[in-house]
Each structure stands twice: as structure tokens, then as C-alpha cells.
CSV table of C-alpha atoms and ligand atoms in Angstrom, one decimal:
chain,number,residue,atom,x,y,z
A,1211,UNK,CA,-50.9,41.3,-6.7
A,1212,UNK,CA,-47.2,39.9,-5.9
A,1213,UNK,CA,-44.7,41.5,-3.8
A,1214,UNK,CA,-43.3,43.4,-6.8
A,1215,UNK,CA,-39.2,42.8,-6.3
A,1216,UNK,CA,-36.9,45.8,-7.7
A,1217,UNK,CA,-36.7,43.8,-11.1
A,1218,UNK,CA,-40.7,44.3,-11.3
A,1219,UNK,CA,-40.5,47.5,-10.8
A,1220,UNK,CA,-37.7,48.4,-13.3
A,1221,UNK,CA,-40.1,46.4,-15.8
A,1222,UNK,CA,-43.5,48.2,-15.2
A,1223,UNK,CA,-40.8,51.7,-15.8
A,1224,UNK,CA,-39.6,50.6,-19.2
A,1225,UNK,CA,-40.6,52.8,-21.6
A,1226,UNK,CA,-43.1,51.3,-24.5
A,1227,UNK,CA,-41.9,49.9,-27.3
A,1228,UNK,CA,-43.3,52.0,-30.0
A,1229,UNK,CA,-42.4,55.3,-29.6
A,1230,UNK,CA,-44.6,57.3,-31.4
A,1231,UNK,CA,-48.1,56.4,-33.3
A,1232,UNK,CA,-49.7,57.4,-36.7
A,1233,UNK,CA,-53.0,57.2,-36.0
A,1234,UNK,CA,-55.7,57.4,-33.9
A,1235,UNK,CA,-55.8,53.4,-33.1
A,1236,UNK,CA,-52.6,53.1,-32.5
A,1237,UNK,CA,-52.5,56.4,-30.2
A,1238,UNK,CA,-55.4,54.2,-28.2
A,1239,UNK,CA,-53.6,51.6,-28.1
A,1240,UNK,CA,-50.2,53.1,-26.3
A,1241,UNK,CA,-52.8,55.4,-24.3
A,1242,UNK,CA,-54.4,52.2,-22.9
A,1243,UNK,CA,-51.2,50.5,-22.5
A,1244,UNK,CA,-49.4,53.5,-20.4
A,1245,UNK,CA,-52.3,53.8,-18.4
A,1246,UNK,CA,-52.5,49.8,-17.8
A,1247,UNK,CA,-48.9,50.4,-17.0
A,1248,UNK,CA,-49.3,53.3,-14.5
A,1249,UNK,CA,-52.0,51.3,-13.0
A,1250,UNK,CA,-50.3,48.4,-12.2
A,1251,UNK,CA,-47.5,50.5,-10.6
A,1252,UNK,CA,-49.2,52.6,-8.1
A,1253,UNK,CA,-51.1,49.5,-7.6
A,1254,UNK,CA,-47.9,48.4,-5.6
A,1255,UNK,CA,-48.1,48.9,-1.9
A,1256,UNK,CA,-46.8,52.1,-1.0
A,1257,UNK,CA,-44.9,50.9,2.3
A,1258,UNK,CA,-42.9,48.6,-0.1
A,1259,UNK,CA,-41.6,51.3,-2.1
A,1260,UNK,CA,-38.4,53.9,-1.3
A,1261,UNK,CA,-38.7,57.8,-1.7
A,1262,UNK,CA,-36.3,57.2,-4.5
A,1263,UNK,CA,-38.2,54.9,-6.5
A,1264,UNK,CA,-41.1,56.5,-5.9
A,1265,UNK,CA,-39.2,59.5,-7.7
A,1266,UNK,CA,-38.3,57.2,-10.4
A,1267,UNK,CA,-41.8,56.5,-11.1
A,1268,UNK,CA,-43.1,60.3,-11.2
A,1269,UNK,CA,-40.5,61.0,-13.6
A,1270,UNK,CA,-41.0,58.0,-15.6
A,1271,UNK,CA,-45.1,59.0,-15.4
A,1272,UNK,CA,-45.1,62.7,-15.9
A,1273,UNK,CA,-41.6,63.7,-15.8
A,1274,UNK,CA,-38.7,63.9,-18.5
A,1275,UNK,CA,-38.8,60.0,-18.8
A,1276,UNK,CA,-42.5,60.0,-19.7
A,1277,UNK,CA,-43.2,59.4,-23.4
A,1278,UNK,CA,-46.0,61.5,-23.9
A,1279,UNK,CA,-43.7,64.7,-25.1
A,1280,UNK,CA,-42.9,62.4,-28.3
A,1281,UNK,CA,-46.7,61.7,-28.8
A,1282,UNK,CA,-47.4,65.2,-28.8
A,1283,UNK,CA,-44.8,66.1,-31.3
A,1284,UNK,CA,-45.9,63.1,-33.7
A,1285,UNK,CA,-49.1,64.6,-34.3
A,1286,UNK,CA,-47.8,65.7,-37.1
A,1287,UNK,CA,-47.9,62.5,-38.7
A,1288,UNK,CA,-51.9,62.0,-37.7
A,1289,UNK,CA,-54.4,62.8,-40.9
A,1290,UNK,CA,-55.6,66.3,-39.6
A,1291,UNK,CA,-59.1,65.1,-38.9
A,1292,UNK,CA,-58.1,63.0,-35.9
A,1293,UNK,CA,-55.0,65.3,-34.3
A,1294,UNK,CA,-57.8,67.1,-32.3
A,1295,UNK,CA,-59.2,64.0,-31.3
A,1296,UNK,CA,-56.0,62.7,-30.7
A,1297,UNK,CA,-54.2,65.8,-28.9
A,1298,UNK,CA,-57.3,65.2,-26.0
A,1299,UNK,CA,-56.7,62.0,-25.5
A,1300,UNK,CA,-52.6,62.4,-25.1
A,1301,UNK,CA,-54.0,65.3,-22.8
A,1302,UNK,CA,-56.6,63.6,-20.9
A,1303,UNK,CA,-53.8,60.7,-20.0
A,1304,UNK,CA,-51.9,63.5,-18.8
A,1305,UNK,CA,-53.8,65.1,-16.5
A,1306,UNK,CA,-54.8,61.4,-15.2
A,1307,UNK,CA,-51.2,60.8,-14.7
A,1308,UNK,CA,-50.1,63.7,-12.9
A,1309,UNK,CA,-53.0,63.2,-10.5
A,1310,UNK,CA,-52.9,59.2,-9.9
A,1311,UNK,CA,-48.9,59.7,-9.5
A,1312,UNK,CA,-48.7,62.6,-7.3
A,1313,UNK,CA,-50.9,61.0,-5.2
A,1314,UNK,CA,-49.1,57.8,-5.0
A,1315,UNK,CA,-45.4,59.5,-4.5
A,1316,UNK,CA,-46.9,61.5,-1.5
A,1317,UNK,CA,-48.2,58.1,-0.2
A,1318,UNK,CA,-45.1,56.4,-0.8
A,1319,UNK,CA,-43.3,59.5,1.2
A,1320,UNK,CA,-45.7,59.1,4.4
A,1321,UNK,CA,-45.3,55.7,4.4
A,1322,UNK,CA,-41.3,56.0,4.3
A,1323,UNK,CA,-41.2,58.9,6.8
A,1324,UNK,CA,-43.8,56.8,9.0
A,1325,UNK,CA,-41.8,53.5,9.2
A,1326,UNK,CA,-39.0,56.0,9.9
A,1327,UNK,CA,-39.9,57.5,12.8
A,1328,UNK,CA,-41.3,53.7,13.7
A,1329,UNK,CA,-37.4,52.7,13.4
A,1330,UNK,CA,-36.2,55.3,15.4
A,1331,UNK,CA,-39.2,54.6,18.3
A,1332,UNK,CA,-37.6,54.6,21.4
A,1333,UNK,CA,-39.1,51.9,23.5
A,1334,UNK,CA,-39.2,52.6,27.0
A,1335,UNK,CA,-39.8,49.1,28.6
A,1336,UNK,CA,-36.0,48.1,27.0
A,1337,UNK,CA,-33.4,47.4,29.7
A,1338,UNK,CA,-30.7,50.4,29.7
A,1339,UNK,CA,-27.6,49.6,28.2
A,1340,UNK,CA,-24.7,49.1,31.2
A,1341,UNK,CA,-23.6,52.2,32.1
A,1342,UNK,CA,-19.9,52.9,33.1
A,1343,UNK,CA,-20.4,54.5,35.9
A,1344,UNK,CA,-17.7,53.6,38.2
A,1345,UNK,CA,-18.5,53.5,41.9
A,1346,UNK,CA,-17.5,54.5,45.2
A,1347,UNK,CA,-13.7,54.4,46.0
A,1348,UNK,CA,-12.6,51.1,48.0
A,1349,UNK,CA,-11.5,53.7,51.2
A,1350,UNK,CA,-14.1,55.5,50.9
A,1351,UNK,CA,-16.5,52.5,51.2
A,1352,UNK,CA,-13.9,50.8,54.5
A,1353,UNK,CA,-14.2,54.0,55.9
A,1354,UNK,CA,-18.2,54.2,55.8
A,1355,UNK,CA,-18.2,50.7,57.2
A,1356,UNK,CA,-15.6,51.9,60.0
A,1357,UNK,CA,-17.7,55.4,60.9
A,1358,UNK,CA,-21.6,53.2,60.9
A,1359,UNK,CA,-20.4,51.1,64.1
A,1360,UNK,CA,-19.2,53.8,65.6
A,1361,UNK,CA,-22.6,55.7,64.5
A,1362,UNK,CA,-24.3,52.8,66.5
A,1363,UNK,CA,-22.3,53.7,69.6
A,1364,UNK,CA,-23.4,56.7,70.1
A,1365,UNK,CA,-20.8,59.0,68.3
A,1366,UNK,CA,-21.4,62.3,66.6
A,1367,UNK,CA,-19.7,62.1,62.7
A,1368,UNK,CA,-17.9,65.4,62.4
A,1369,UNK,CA,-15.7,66.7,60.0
A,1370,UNK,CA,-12.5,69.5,59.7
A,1371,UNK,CA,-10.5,71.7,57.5
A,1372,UNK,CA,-7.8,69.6,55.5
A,1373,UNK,CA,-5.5,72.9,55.2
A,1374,UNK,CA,-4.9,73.8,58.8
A,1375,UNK,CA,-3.9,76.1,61.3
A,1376,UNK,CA,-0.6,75.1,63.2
A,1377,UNK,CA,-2.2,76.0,66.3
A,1378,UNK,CA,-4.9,73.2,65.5
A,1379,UNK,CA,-2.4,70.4,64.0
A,1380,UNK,CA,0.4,70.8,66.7
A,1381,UNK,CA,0.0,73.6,70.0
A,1382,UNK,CA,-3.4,72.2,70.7
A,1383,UNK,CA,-2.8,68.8,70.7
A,1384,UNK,CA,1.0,69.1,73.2
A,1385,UNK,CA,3.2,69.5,70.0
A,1386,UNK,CA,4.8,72.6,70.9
A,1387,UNK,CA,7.0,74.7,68.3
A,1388,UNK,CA,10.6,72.9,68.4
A,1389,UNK,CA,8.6,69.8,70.2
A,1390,UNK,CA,10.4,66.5,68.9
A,1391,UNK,CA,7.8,65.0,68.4
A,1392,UNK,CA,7.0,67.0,65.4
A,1393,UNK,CA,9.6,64.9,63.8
A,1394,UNK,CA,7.8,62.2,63.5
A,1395,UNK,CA,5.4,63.8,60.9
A,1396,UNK,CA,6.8,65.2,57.5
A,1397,UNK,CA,4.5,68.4,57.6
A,1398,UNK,CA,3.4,70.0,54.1
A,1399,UNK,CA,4.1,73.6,54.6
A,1400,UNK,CA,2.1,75.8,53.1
A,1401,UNK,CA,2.4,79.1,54.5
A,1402,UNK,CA,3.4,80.7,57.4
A,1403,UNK,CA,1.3,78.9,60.4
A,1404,UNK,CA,-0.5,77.2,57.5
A,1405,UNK,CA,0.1,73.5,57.1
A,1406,UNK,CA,-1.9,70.6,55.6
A,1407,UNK,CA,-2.7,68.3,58.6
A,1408,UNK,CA,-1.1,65.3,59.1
A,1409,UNK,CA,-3.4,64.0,61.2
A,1410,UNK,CA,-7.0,63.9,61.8
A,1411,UNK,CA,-6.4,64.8,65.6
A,1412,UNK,CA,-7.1,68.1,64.4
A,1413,UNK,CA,-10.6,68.1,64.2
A,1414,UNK,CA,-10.8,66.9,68.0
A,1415,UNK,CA,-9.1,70.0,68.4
A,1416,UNK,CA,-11.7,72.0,66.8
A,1417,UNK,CA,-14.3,70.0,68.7
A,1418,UNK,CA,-13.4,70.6,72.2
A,1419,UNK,CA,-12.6,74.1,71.3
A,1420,UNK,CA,-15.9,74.7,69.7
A,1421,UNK,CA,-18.9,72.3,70.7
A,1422,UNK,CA,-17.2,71.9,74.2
A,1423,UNK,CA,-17.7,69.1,76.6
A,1424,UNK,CA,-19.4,65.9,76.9
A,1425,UNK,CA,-17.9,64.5,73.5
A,1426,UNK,CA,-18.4,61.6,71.8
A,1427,UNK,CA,-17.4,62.5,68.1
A,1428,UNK,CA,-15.4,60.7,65.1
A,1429,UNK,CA,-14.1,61.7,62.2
A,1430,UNK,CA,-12.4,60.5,58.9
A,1431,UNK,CA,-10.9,62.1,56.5
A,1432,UNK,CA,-7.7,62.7,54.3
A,1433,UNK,CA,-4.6,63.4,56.1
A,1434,UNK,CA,-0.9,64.8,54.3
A,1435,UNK,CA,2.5,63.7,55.2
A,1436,UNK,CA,5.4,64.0,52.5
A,1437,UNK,CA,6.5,60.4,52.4
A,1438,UNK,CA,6.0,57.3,49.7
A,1439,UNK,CA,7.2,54.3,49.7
A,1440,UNK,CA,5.2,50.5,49.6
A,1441,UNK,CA,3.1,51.3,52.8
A,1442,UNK,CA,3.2,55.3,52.8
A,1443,UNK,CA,1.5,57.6,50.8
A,1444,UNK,CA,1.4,61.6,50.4
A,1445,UNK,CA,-2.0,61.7,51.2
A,1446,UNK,CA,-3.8,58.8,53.5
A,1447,UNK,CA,-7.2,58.7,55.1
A,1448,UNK,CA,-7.4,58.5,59.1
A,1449,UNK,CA,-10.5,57.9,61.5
A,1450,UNK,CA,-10.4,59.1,64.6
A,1451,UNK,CA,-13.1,58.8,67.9
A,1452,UNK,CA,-12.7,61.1,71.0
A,1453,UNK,CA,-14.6,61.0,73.9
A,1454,UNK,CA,-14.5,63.5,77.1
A,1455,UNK,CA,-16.9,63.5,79.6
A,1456,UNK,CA,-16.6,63.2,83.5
A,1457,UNK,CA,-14.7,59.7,85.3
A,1458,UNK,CA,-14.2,58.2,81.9
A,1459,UNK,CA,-10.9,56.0,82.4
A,1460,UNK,CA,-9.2,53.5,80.5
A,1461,UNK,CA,-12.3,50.3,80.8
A,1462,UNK,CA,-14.5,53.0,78.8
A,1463,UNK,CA,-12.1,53.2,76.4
A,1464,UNK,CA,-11.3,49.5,76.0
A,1465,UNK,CA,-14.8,48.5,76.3
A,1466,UNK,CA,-15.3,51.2,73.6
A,1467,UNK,CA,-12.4,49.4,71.2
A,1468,UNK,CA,-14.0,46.0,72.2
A,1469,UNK,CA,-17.2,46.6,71.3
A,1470,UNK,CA,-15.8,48.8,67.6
A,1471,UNK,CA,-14.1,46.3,66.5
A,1472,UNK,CA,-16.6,43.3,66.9
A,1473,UNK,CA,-18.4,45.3,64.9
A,1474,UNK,CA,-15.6,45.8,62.3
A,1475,UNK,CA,-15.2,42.1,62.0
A,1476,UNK,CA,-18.8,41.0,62.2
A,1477,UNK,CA,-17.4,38.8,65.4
A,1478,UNK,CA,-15.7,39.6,68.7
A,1479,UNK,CA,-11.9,39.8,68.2
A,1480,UNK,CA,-9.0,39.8,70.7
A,1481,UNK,CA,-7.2,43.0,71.1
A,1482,UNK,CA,-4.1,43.7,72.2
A,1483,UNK,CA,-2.6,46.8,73.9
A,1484,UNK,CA,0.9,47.5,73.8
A,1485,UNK,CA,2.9,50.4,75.7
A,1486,UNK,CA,3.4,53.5,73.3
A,1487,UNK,CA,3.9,57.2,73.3
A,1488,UNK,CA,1.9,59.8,71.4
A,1489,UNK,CA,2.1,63.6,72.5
A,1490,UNK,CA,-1.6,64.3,72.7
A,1491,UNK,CA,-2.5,60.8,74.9
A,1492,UNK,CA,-0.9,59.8,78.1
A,1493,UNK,CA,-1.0,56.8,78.8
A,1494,UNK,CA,-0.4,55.8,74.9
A,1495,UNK,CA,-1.2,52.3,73.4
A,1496,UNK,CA,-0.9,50.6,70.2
A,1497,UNK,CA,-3.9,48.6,69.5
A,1498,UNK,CA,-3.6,45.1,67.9
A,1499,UNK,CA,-6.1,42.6,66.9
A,1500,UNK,CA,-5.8,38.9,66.7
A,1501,UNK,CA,-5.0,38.1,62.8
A,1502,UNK,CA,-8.6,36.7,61.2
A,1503,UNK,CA,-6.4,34.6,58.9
A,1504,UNK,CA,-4.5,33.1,61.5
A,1505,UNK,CA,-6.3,33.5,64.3
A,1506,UNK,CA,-2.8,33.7,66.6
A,1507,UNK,CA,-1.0,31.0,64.8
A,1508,UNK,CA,1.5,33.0,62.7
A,1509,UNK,CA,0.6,33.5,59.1
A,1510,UNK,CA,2.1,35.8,56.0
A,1511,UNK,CA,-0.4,38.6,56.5
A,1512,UNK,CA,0.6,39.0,60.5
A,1513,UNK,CA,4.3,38.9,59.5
A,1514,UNK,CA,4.2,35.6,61.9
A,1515,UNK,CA,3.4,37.6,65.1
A,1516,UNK,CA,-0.3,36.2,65.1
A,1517,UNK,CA,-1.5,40.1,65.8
A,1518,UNK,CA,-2.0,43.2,63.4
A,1519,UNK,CA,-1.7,46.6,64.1
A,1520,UNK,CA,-4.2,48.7,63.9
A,1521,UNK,CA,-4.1,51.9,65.4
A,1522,UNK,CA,-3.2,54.2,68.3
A,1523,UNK,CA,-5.4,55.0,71.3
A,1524,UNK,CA,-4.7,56.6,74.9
A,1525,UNK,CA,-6.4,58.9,77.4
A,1526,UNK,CA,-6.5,62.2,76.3
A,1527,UNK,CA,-3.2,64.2,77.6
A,1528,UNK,CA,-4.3,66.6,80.3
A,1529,UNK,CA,-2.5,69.5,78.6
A,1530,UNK,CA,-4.6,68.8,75.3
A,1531,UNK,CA,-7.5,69.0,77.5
A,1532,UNK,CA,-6.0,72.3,78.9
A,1533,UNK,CA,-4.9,74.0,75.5
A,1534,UNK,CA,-8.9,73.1,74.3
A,1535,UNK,CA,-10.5,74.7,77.6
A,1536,UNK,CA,-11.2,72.0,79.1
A,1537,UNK,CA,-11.1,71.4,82.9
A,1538,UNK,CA,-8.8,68.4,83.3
A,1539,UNK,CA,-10.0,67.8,87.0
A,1540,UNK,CA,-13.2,67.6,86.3
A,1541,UNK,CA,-12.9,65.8,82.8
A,1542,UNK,CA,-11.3,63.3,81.3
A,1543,UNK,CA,-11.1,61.1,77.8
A,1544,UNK,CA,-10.1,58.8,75.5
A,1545,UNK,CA,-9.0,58.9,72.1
A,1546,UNK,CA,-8.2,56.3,69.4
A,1547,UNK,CA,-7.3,56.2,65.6
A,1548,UNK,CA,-6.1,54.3,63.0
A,1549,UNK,CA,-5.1,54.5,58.8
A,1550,UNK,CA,-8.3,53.6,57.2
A,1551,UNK,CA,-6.0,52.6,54.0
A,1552,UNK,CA,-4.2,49.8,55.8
A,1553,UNK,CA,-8.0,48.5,56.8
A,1554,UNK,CA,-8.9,48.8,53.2
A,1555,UNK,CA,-5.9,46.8,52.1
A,1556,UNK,CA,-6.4,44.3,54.6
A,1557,UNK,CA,-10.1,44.0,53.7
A,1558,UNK,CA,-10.3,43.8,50.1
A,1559,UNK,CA,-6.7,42.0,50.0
A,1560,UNK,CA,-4.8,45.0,48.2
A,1561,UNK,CA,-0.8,44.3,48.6
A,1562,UNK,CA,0.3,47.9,47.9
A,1563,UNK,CA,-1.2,51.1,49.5
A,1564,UNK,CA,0.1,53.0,46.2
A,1565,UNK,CA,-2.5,50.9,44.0
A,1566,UNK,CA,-5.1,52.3,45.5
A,1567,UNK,CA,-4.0,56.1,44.3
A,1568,UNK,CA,-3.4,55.3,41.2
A,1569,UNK,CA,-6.7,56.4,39.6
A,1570,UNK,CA,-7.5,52.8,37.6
A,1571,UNK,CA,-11.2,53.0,37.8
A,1572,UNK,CA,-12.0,49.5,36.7
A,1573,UNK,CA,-9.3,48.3,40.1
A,1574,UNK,CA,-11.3,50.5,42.4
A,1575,UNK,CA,-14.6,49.0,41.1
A,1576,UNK,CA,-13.5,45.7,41.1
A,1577,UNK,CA,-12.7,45.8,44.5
A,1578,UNK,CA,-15.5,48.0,46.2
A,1579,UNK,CA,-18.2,45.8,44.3
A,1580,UNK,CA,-16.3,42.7,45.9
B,2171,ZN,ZN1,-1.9,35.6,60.8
């Protein structure tokens, strides 16, 4: 048989023409007609068939639509010899009907249901959509790829509290109450002897205070001062490397720097140390390294000088090393630290430090997946 199309169908549901019959030929007649009819209908595959016309056919078969009520009622008409005769065969088609088309709808139902559930399969050897699922902050990534060298060298990864003791934050580190040089950092207050640190000098603090000596640690982490503007934020990420052991002088730490920052750049680099002053080292030094875009010529990014700055460093103050319980004539250190924001703007090319608080999650991603 053809693909029956809808118009088929509709056709093969028409109701006969003659609606009623006199006699018992012309009962046989529709009788073999409606069953030819039927026939030919659930004849139809059943997957090609929707539960609503499947419907329409039951109630065109042995629902309201069917035409054997008005068969039934024109018995009347029949010479009463044959209404008997007659009455078993309208009844006999009947009972074939209901049977053949109940069958037929259910069939028509499993079929629907089955090439529903076939639709909705899930296929587990399909690619995944793309997820949005953002990624790692671009800070957060420099300052992983700052902390692994220093990993490789031999330092111990720690971490501190971000809400802070003064003791830790200032007393400890030769910033005495009143000091000056606590001027220099616009301190978040929070409560009395409470502050959010403005440096991550803290947690060498904590360190010698706590694990003692020899140190080799480093740390980064968020760091508060109350300023904004193009290159200052609130809120800023630091790293920070200490080391105290006995006889370690100023080569350690410059071998130290030497070795960091080849790793850094994936090359050696020349550094530069200029002359500074920081309470909690003595000698200070600011550390600069030759530009990479310029390499000493002069260029936008160096500002023309041919050298960028990149942190501070110095051997660790004697009265630090006193305030943490440390012996300073036995032992001495090195510290050094620098913004790992400006490293991050310098690396993935970011031209203001605000950008990179702003929260646009498709900026951050584009640049960490750079
Ligand atoms: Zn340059």
C-alpha cells in the first residue's frame, strides 16, 4: 500500500454514502463496504499515524461518527423476516470493529510514544555545547606564574590573614605608632588595632614569628590601601619572598632576583638596583628590569627610561628581625616584593589597572586565555 497522505486518510473516514438500507442486500452491501473501509485504514502503518488521528479513526469506527447507530434504528424499514438476520450482522461488524480498532489506536499510541522517547534520546557521544564558564582571573593566573619559579627555588608558598592585627602590619615590621612612615600607606581602619593590611609584609611577620628560622617563604595575596586613580586601586595583589638564614648578604639576594626573574621572562634580563628606603629593609632598593620592548633604547611602555620598575627589595631590617624573635647576630635576610597587578598589565598589555576590577567576565577571559 502507499504512504497514505492526510488527504487519504480524511477519504478512508468519510462516512458512506447511503445512510441507511432496506434490506438485507443492501445491509451486506454497506457491511462489506465499512469493513473494506476499516480494513484499508488500520492497514496504514501505525508509525505514520498521530495519536489524534488515530482518535479520529476510533470515533469514526465505533464511536459517535460511526454509522452503525442509523443502521440499527432503520431496521424498522427491513420486512420482519430478515431484521434478525440483519440486527446480527450490524452486530457482528460491531464487535469486529471495536476489536480491529482498539487494537490499531493502541498500536498507533506505542508507536507515537516510542518515536517520542526516540526524539528525546540523549546521545551521549555528541560534543557538549560550549559552556560559559569563564576562567581564571588574569592576576590570578600572573600571580601563579610569579609564585611557580619561586616554587622551583626552593620557597615555601604561605599565606596570611587579609584583616590584620596592627601589631602584624606595622610594630613588627619597624612602623612604630606615630612612625612617618605610616604615611605612606592609606590604612583601612577597621577597628581598634584592627586594619586591613596594606601590605603583604605581614605574613613574613607571622612567619618568623611562628615557623621561626631558616625561611625561605613567599606569598601573594590581596593587599588594601584607600586610593584610586589610573594606576591605584583599593584593593591590589602583592607577592612577596623572604629569606633568613645565617651569612645571607646582599649576592644571595641578587642572585636570588637574577635567577626569579629569568624565570619570569623565559630569558635572563638585566636588573637594576636603585637606592631606596623602606622601614622594614635596610639597605632598601628599587628593583628595575631592562624594558623587553625596548630592550634599553627608550620606548612608550618604559616612559623613555629603557628600565621598568618592578618592585622593592632590601635586607631584612635588624629591628624586624628583633620584633619577630629573631637573633640579628646570628641571622640575617632578604626580602623583596612587588604589585602583581602592574606585572599583569604589563603582561597581557592592559593600559588601566581599574579594568581589571571591573568585573567584565568576557575581558578577563579574553585576556587570561591569551
Ligand atoms: Zn622600553
Amino acid at each position: 500500500m502507499t504512504l497514505p497522505s492526510e488527504h487519504s486518510l480524511s477519504d478512508l473516514l468519510e462516512l458512506p454514502h447511503t445512510a441507511a438500507a432496506s434490506s438485507l442486500s443492501e445491509l451486506q452491501k454497506l457491511i462489506d463496504d465499512e469493513r473494506a473501509r476499516c480494513g484499508s485504514v488500520i492497514s496504514i502503518p501505525v508509525a505514520q499515524l498521530s495519536e489524534a488521528q488515530a482518535d479520529d479513526v476510533r470515533v469514526r469506527f465505533t464511536g459517535r461518527k460511526s454509522p452503525l447507530q442509523d443502521w440499527l434504528r432503520s431496521l424498522r424499514n427491513f420486512p420482519a423476516e430478515e431484521r434478525k438476520e440483519a440486527g446480527a450482522k450490524i452486530n457482528q461488524l460491531k464487535a469486529f470493529l471495536e476489536v480491529e480498532v482498539e487494537k490499531f489506536v493502541l498500536e498507533c499510541r506505542a508507536a507515537a510514544e516510542k518515536a517520542k522517547l526516540e526524539r528525546e534520546k540523549v546521545d551521549l557521544s555528541l560534543p557538549l555545547p560550549e559552556l560559559a564558564m569563564g576562567s581564571r582571573h588574569p592576576v590570578s593566573v600572573a600571580a601563579q606564574q610569579l609564585l611557580e619559579p619561586l616554587r622551583r627555588l626552593g620557597f615555601t608558598v604561605i599565606d596570611g590573614p587579609e584583616l590584620e592585627r596592627e601589631f602584624y602590619n606595622f610594630e613588627a615590621l619597624n612602623i612604630p605608632a606615630e612612625h612617618p612612615a605610616r604615611e605612606m600607606q592609606d590604612t583601612f581602619f577597621v577597628a581598634s588595632q584592627w586594619v586591613l593590611r596594606t601590605h603583604t609584609s605581614s605574613v613574613q611577620a607571622h612567619a618568623m614569628l611562628e615557623r621561626g628560622v631558616p625561611l625561605r617563604v613567599a606569598c601573594a595575596g590581596f593587599t588594601y590601601r584607600n586610593e584610586l586613580d589610573l594606576t591605584h586601586v583599593p584593593t591590589f595583589r602583592q607577592i612577596e619572598c623572604l629569606v633568613v638564614d645565617k651569612g645571607i648578604t646582599l649576592a644571595h639576594m641578587r642572585s636570588t632576583l637574577d635567577a626569579f626573574f629569568a624565570e619570569v621572562f623565559g630569558r635572563p634580563v638585566k636588573l637594576r638596583l636603585r637606592s631606596s628606603y623602606f622601614p622594614f629593609t635596610e639597605p632598601s632598593a628599587e628593583i628595575d628590569v631592562q624594558c623587553q620592548q625596548c630592550f634599553g633604547e627608550g620606548c612608550r611602555s618604559c616612559k623613555h627610561t629603557g628600565w621598568l620598575e618592578m618592585g622593592g627589595c632590601g635586607l631584612v631590617n635588624v629591628r624586624v628581625l628583633e620584633s619577630c624573635g629573631i637573633d640579628s647576630k646570628v641571622y640575617s635576610g632578604f626580602a623583596f616584593g612587588m604589585g602583581v597587578d602592574r606585572i599583569a598589565m604589563s603582561k597581557f598589555g592592559i593600559a588601566d589597572l581599574r579594568s581589571l576590577y571591573e568585573g567584565d567576565v568576557l575581558m578577563s577571559r579574553h585576556l587570561a586565555l591569551r
